[in-house]
GROMACS .gro file of C-alpha atoms in nm:
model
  190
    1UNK     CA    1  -1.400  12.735 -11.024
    2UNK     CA    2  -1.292  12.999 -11.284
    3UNK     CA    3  -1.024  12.757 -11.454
    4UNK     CA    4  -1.317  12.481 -11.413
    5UNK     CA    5  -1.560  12.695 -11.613
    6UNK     CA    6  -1.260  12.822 -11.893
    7UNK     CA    7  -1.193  12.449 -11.919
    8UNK     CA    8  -1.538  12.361 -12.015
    9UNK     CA    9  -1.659  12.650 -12.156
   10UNK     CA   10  -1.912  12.721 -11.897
   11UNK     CA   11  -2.070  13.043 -11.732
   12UNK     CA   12  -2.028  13.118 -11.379
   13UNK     CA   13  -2.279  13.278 -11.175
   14UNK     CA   14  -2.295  13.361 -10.774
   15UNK     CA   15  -2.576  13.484 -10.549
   16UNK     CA   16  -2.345  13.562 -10.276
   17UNK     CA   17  -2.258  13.945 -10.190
   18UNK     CA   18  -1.957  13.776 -10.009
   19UNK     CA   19  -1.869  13.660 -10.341
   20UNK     CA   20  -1.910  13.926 -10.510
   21UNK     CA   21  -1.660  14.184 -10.279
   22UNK     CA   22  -1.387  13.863 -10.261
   23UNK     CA   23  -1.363  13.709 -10.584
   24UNK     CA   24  -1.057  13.538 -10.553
   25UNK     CA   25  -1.145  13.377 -10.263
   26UNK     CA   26  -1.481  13.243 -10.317
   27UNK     CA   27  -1.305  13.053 -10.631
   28UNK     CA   28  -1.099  12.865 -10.395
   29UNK     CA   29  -1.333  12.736 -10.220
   30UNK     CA   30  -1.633  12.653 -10.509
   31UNK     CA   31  -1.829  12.907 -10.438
   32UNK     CA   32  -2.064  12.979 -10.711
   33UNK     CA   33  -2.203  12.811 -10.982
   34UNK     CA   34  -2.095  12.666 -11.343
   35UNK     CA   35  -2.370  12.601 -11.602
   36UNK     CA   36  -2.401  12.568 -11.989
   37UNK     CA   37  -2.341  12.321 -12.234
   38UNK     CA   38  -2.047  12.086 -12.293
   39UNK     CA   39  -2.006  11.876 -12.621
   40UNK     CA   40  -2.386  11.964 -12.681
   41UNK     CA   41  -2.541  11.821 -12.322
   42UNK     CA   42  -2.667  12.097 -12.068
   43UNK     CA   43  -2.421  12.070 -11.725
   44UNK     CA   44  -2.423  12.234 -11.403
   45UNK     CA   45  -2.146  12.261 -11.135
   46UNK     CA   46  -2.159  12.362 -10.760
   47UNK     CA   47  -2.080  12.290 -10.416
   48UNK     CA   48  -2.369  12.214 -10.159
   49UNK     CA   49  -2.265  12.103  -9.801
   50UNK     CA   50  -2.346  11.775  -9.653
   51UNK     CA   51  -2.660  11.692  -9.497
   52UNK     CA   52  -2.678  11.772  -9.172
   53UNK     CA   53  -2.313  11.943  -9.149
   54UNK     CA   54  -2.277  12.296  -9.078
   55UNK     CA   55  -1.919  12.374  -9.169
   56UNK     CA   56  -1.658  12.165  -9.408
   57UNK     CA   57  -1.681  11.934  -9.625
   58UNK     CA   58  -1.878  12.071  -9.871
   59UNK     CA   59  -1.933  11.827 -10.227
   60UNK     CA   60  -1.871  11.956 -10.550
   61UNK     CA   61  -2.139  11.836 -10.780
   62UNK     CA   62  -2.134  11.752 -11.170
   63UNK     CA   63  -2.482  11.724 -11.292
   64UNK     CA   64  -2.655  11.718 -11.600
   65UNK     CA   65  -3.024  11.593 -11.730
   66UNK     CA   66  -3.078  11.294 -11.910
   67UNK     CA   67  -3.475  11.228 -11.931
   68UNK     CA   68  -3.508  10.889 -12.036
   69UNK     CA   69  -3.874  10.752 -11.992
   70UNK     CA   70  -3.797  10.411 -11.856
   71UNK     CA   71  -3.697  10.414 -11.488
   72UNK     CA   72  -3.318  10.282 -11.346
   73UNK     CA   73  -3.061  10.338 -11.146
   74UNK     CA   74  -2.671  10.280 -11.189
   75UNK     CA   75  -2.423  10.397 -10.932
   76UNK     CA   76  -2.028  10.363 -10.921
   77UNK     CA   77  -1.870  10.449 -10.591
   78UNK     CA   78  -1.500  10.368 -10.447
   79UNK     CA   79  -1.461   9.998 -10.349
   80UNK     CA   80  -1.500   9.970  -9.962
   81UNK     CA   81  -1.292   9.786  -9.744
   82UNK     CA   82  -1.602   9.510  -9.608
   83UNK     CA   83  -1.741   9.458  -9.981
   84UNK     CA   84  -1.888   9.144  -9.766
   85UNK     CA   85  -2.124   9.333  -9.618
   86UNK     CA   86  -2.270   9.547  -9.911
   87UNK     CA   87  -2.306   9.190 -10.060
   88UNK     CA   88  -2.574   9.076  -9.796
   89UNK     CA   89  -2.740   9.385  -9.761
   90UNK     CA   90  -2.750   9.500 -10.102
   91UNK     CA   91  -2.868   9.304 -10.358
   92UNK     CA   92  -2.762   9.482 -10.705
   93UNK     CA   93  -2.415   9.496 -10.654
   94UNK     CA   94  -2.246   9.433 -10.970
   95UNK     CA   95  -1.870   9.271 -11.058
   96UNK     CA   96  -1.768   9.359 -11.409
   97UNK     CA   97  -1.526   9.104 -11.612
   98UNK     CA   98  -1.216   9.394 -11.534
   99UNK     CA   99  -1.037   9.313 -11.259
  100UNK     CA  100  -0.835   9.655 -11.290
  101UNK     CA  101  -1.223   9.793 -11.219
  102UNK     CA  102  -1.364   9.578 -10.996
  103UNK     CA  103  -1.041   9.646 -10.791
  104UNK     CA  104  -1.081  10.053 -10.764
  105UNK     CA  105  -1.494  10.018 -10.759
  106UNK     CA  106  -1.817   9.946 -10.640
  107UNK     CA  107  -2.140   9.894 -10.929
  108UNK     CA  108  -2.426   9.885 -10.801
  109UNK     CA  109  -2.749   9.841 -11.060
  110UNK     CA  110  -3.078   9.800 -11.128
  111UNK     CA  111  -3.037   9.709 -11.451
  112UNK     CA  112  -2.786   9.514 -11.573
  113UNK     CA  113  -2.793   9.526 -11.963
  114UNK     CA  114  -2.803   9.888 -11.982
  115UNK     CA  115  -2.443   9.863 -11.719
  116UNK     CA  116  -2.268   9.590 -11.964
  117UNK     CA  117  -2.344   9.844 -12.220
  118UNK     CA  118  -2.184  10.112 -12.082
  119UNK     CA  119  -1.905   9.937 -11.975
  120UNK     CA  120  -1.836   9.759 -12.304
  121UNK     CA  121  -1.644  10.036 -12.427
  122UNK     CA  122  -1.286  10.076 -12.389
  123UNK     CA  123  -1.309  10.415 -12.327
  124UNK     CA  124  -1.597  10.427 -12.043
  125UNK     CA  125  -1.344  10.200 -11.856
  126UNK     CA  126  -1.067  10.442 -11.923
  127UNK     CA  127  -1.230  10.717 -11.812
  128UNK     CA  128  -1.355  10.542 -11.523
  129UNK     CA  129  -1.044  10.421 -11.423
  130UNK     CA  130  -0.887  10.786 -11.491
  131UNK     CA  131  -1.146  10.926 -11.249
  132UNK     CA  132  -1.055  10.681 -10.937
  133UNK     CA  133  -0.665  10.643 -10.987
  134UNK     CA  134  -0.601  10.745 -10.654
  135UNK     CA  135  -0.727  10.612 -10.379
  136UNK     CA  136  -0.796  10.917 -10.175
  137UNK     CA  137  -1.089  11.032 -10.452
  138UNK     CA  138  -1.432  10.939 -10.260
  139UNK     CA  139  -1.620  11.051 -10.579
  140UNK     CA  140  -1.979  10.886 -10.627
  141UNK     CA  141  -2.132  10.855 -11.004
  142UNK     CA  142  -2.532  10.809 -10.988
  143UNK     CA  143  -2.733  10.730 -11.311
  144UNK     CA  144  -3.126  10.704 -11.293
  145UNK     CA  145  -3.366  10.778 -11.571
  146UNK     CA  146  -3.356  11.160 -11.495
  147UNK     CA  147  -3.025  11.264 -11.453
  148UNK     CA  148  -2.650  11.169 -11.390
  149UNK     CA  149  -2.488  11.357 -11.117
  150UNK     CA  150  -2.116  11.271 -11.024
  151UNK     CA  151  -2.042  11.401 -10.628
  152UNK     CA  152  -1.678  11.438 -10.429
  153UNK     CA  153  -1.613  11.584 -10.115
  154UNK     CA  154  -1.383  11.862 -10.156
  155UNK     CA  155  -1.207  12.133  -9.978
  156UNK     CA  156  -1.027  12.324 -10.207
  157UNK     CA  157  -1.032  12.323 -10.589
  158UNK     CA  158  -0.604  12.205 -10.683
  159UNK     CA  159  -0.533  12.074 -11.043
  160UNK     CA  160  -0.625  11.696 -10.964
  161UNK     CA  161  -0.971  11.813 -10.906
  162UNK     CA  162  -0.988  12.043 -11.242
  163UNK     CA  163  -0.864  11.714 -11.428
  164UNK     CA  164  -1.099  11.502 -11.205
  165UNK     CA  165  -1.338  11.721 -11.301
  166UNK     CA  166  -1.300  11.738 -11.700
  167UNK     CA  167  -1.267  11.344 -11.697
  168UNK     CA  168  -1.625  11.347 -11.532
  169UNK     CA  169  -1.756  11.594 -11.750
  170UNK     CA  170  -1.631  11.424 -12.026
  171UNK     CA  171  -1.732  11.074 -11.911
  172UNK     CA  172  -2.133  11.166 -11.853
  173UNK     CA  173  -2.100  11.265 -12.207
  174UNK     CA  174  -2.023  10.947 -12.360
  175UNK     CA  175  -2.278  10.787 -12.058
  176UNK     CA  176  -2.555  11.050 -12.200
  177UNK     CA  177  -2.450  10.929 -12.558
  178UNK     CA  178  -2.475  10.553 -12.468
  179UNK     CA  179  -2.829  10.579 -12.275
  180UNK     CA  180  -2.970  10.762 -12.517
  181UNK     CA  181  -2.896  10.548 -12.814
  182UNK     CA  182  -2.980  10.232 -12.604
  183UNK     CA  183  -3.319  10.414 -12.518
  184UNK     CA  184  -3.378  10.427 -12.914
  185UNK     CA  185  -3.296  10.095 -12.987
  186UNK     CA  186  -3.469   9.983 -12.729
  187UNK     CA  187  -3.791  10.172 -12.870
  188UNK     CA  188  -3.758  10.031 -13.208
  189UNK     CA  189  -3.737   9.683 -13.077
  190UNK     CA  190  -4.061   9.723 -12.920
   0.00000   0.00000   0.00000
């Protein structure tokens, strides 16, 4: 977490006595928390176990605020093996035009304007593609009007997940960027 936080210029912070007496350790394994600002947008970084799971995996989370007024959701997820059946039972899954994409993941959207806009750019796609070139990462990107929050199960921090982890950081950025300008235009129009 300490070479997370140097990359990205964040603070880290722990509660944990544990923590405090093994520092070393508790870096391995995630155990405090990253927050400050990156490329001007306010991010926080931590690990929170699963619901309903006592011991491992625990998730490493990537969130920061976004505060737009008008209600949405967008998610990105790995492509499952039955895609069939997230066809029937949900309704706003979404196939982009790149086949490289719609290969590696899963859209799902409640708005599909504001998705084509994101993913118009060249470099949303890279990034996107950069984040799930393997298929071992499980990692989950969720939009809505209040935040954007990327999620991996994790056990312990190597280099892939650093990288993984600056390419997400980097990629809610330009997302943040996008929205917001979108949100203005959209405004205006009205």
């Amino acid at each position: 977490m300490k070479q997370i936080a140097q990359d990205l210029n964040l603070k880290a912070t722990t509660d944990s006595a544990f923590c405090k007496i093994f520092p070393k350790l508790c870096n391995l394994f995630g155990k405090c928390t990253l927050f400050g600002k990156f490329q001007g947008k306010d991010f926080e970084i931590y690990t929170t176990k699963f619901p309903n799971i006592k011991q491992f995996p625990l998730r490493l989370v990537v969130k920061s605020n976004l505060g737009f007024a008008e209600p949405f959701h967008i998610s990105a997820r790995k492509r499952p093996f039955f895609v069939s059946l997230h066809k029937i039972f949900d309704r706003d899954i979404y196939f982009t035009n790149n086949p490289v994409l719609d290969s590696r993941l899963l859209f799902s959207t409640s708005r599909q304007d504001l998705l084509n806009l994101i993913l118009q750019y060249d470099e949303i796609q890279d990034q996107l593609y950069s984040i799930w070139k393997t298929r071992k990462c499980d990692g989950t990107l969720s939009i809505n009007n209040n935040f954007i929050i990327y999620h991996e199960p994790f056990r312990l921090i190597t280099k892939t997940t650093r990288e993984r982890i600056k390419n997400v950081a980097n990629l809610i950025c330009d997302i943040t960027d996008i929205i917001k300008l979108s949100g203005k235009s959209i405004a205006q129009n009205n």
